Coordinates of C-alpha atoms and ligand atoms in Angstrom, one line a residue:
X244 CA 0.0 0.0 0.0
X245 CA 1.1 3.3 -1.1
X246 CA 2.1 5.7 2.0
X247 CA -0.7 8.9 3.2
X248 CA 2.0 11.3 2.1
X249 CA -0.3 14.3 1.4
X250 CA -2.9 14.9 4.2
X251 CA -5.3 17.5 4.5
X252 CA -5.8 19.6 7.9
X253 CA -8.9 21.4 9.8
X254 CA -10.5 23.9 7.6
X255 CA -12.8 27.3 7.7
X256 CA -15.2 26.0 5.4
X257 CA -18.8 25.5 6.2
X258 CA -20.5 22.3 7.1
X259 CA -21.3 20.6 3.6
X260 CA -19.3 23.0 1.5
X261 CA -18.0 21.2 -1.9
X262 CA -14.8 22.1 -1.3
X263 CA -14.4 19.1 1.3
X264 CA -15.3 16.9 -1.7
X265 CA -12.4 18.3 -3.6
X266 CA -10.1 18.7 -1.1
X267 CA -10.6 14.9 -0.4
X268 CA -10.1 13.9 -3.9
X269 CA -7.3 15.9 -4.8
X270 CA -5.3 14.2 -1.1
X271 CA -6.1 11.0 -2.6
X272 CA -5.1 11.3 -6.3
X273 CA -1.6 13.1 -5.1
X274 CA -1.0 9.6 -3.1
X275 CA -2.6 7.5 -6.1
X276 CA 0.5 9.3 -7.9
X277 CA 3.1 8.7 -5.3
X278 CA 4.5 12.1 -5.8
X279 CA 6.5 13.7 -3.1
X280 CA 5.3 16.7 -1.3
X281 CA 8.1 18.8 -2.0
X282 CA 8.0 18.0 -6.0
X283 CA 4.6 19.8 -5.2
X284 CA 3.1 23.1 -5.7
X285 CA -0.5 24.3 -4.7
X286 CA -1.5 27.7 -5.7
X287 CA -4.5 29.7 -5.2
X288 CA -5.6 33.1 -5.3
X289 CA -8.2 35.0 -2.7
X290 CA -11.6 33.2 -2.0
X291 CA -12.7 30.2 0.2
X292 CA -11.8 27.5 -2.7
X293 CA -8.0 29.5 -2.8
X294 CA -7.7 28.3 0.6
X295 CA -6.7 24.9 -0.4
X296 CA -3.2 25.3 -0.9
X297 CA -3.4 26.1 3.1
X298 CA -4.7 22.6 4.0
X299 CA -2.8 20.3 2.7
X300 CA 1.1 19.2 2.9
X301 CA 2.8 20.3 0.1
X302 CA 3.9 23.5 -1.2
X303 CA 1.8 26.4 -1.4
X304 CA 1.5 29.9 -3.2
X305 CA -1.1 32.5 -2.5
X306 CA -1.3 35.1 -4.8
X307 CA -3.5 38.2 -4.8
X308 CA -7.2 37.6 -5.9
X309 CA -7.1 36.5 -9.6
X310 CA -3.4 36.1 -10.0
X311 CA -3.1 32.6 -9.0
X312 CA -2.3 31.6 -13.0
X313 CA 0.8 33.8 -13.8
X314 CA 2.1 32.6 -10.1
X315 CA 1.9 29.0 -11.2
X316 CA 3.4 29.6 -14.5
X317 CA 6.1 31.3 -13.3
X318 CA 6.9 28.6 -10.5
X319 CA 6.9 25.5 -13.4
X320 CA 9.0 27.4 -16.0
X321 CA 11.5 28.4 -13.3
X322 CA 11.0 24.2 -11.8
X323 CA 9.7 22.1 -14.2
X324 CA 10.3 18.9 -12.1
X325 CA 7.2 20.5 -9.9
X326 CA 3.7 19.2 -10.2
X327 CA 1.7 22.6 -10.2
X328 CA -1.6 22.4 -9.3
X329 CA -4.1 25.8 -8.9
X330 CA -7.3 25.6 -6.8
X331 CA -9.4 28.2 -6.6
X332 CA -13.1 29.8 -7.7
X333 CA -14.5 30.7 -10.1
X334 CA -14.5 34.0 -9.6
X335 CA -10.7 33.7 -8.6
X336 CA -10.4 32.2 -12.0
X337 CA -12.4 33.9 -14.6
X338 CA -13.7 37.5 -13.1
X339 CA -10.7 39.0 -11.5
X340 CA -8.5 37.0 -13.1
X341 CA -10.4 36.7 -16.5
X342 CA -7.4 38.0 -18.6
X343 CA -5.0 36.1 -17.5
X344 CA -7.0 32.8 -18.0
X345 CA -7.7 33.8 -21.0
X346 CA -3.7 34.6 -21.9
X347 CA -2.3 31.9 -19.6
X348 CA -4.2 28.9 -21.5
X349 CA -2.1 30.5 -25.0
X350 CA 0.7 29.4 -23.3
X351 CA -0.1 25.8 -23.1
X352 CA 2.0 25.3 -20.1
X353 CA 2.4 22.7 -18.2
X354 CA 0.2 23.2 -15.2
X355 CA -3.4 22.2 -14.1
X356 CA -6.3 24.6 -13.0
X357 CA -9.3 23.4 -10.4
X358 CA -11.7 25.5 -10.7
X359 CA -14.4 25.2 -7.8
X360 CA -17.0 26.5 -9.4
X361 CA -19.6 27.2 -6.5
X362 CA -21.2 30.1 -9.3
X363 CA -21.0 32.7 -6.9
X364 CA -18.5 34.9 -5.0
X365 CA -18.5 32.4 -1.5
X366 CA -15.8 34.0 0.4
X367 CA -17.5 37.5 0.6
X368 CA -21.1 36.2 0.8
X369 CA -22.9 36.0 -2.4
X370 CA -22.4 37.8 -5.1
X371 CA -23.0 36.3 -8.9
X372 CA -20.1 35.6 -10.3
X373 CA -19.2 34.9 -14.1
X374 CA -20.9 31.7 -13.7
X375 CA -24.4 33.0 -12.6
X376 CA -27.3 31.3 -14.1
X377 CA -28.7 34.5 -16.0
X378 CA -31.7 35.7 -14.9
X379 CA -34.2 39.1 -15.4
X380 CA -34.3 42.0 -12.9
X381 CA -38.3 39.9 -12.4
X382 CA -36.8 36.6 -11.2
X383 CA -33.9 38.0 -9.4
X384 CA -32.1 35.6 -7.2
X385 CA -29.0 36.3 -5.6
X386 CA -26.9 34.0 -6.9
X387 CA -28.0 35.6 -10.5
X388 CA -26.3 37.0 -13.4
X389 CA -28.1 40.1 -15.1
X390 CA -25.1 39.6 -17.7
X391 CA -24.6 36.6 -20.5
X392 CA -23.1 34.0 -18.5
X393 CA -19.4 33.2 -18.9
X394 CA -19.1 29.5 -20.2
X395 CA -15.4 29.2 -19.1
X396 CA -15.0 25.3 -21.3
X397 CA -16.2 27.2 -24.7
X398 CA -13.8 30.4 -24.0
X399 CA -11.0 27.9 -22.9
X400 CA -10.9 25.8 -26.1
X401 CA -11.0 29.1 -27.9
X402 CA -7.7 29.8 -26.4
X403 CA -6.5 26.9 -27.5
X404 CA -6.5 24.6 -24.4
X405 CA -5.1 21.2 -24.4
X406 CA -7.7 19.7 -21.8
X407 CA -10.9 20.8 -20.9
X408 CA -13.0 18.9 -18.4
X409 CA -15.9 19.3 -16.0
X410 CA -17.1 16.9 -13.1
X411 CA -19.3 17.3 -10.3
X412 CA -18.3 17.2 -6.2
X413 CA -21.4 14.7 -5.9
X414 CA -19.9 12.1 -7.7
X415 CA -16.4 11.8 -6.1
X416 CA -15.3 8.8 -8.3
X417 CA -15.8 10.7 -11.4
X418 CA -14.1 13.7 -10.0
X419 CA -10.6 11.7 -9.0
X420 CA -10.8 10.3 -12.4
X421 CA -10.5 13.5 -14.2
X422 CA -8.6 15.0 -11.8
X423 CA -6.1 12.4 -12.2
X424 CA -6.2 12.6 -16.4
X425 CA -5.8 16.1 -15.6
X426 CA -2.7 16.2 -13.5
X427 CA -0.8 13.7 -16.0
X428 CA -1.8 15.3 -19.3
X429 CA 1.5 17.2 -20.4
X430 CA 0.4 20.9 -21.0
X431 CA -2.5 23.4 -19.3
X432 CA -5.2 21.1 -18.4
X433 CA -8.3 22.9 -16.9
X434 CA -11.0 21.0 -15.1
X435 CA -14.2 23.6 -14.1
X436 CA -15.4 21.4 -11.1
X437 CA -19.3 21.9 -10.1
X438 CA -19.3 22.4 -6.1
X439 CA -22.3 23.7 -4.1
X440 CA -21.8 26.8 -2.0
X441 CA -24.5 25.7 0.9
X442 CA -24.7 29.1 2.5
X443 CA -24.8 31.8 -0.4
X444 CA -26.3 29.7 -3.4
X445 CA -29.7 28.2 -2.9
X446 CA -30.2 27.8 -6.6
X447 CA -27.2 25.8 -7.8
X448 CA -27.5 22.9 -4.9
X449 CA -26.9 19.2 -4.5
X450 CA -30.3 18.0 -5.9
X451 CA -30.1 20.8 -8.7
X452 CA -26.4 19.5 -9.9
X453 CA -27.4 15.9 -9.5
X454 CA -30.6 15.9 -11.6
X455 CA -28.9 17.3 -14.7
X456 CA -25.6 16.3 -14.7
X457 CA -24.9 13.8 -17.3
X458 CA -21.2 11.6 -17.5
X459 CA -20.2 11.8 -21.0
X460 CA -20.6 7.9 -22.7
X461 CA -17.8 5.9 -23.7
X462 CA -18.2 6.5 -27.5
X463 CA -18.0 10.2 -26.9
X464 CA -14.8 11.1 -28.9
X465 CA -12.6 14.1 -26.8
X466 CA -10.4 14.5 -29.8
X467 CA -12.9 16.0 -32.0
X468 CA -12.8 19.7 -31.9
X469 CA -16.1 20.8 -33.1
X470 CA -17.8 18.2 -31.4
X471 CA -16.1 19.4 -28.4
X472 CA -17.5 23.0 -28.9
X473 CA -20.9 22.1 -29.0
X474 CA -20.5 20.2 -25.8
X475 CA -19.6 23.0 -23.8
X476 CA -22.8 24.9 -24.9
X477 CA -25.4 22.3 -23.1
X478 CA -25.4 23.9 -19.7
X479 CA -29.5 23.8 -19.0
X480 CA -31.7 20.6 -18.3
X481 CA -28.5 18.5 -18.8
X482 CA -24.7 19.3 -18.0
X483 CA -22.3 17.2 -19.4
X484 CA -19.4 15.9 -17.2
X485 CA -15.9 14.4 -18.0
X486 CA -13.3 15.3 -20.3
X487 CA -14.5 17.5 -23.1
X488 CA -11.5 17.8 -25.3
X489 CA -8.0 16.8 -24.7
X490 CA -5.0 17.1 -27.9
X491 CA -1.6 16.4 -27.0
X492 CA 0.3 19.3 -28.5
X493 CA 3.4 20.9 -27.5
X494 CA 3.8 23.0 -24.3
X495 CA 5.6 26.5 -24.3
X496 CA 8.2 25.0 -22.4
X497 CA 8.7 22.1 -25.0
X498 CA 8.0 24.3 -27.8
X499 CA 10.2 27.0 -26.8
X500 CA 13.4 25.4 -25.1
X501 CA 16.1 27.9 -26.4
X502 CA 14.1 30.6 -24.0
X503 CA 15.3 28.5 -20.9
X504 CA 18.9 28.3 -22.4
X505 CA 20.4 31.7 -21.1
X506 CA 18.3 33.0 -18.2
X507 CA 20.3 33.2 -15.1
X508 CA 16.7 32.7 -13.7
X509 CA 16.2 29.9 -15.3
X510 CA 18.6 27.8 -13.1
X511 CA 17.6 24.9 -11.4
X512 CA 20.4 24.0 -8.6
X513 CA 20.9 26.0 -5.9
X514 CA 24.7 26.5 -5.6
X515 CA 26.0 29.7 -4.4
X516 CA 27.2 30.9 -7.2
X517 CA 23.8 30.5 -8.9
X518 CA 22.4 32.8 -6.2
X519 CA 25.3 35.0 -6.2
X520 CA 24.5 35.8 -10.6
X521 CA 20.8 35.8 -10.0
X522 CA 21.6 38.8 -7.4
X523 CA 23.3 40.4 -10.0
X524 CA 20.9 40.1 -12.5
X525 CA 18.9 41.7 -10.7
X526 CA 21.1 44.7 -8.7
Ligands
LIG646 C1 -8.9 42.9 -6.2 C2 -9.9 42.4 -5.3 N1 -11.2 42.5 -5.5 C3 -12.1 42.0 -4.7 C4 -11.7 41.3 -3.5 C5 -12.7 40.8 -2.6 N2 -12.9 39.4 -2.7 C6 -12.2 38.5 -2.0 S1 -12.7 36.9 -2.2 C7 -13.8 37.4 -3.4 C8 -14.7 36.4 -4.1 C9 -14.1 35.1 -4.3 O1 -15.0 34.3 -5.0 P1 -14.5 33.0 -5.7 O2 -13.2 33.2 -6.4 O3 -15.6 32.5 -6.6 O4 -14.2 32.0 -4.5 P2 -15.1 31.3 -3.4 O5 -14.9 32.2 -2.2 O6 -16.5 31.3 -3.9 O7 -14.5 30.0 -3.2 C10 -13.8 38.8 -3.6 C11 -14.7 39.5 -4.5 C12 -10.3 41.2 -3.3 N3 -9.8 40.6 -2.2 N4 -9.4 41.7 -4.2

């Protein structure tokens, strides 16, 4: 049997939160992978899911509210013998940090993104967030979006994203699958990860996730693009879940490997004289 090397610790969440689901999961694939806690980074941004990184034993990186994807980019181009994993929400991910999901997924690099999507601003009480159901100023709920709702799967294979995936915290065998395809595919993989808020969002619960999601069959194809596209636009009466679309092209870092030659930043042992020209460089 494979050692408990990454374990998770008391948290500030609320009773039944999603993230408990996730943070469960995610303990349990990083042990399925036997990786050692030092080979791993966990970065966040601000927000309740951005928390994770603080619960569990590995590295951790917490950035300013949206800024959790140039923080993990830069950690894997300047390591890339780390695993670098971001958790954190939705709105974390795609309203204050919309551009740089947008511009980080261009990159293709090597690094996975957890989104918890709880659709709504959790940490500071219940705001809509991108991911809002939309709704008229006549049905007004908070957890409501008077603006188109972003559909952050369509918008990522835009950008040209390597893997795109969605599962659901109510079905916790589905959810370490993908995780796990997401964490060994070589390039940005993003997995948008349904997860109830159970204080602020009365509308997007349990029940209402479990009625409509839908596990993608086996002949579903992930390598077809188009078909791909059209996938991410059911979000109603039924909700596909598992890995949308998935292409194994080239990262930035593979693509690119003559930027990594002459960087002094660049260098991965930690010798004195390392230090002593990345001082320099910068002086
Ligand atoms: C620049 C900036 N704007 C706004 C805030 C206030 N703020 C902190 S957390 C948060 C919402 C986080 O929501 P989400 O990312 O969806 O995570 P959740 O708490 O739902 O897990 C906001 C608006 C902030 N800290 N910094």
């Amino acid at each position: 049997m494979k050692a408990n090397k990454f374990i998770s610790s008391e948290t500030a969440w609320c009773p039944g939160c999603g993230n408990f689901s996730i943070i469960e999961t995610l303990v349990g694939v990083l042990n399925k992978l036997d990786l050692a806690p030092h080979k791993v980074v966990l970065v966040g941004g601000i927000g309740q899911a951005a928390k994770t990184n603080q619960y569990v034993s590995a590295n951790g990186f917490s950035g300013l509210h949206g800024r959790s994807l140039p923080a993990a980019v830069a950690i894997k181009l300047v390591n890339d013998d780390l695993t670098v994993i971001v958790n954190t929400g939705d709105g974390d991910s795609y309203g204050e940090g919309g551009n740089h999901f947008i511009h980080n997924i261009r990159r293709n690099v090597d690094i996975t993104h957890f989104v918890h999507d709880n659709q709504i601003y959790g940490l500071t009480k219940g705001q809509p967030s991108p991911t809002s159901d939309a709704c008229d100023l006549s049905h007004k709920t908070s957890a409501c979006n008077l603006s188109v709702p972003f559909n952050p799967l369509l918008v990522a294979i835009a950008c040209g994203a390597t893997f795109v995936a969605r599962s659901f915290t109510g079905r916790k065998e589905h959810l370490a699958t993908v995780m796990e395809a997401a964490i060994r595919h070589k390039g940005y993989a993003l997995v948008d990860i349904l997860q109830p808020c159970v204080s602020f969002n009365k509308v997007n619960t349990y029940s209402f996730y479990d009625k409509r999601v839908q596990e993608l069959d086996a002949s579903y194809d992930a390598s077809n693009k188009m078909a791909a596209i059209e996938k991410t636009m059911e979000f109603g009466d039924t909700i596909p879940i598992g890995i949308l679309y998935q292409e194994q092209g080239l990262t930035y870092e593979g693509k690119n490997p003559q930027l990594f030659n002459d960087i002094p930043v660049i260098h991965k042992s930690h010798d004195m004289a390392n230090v002593k020209a990345l001082i320099k460089e910068f002086i």
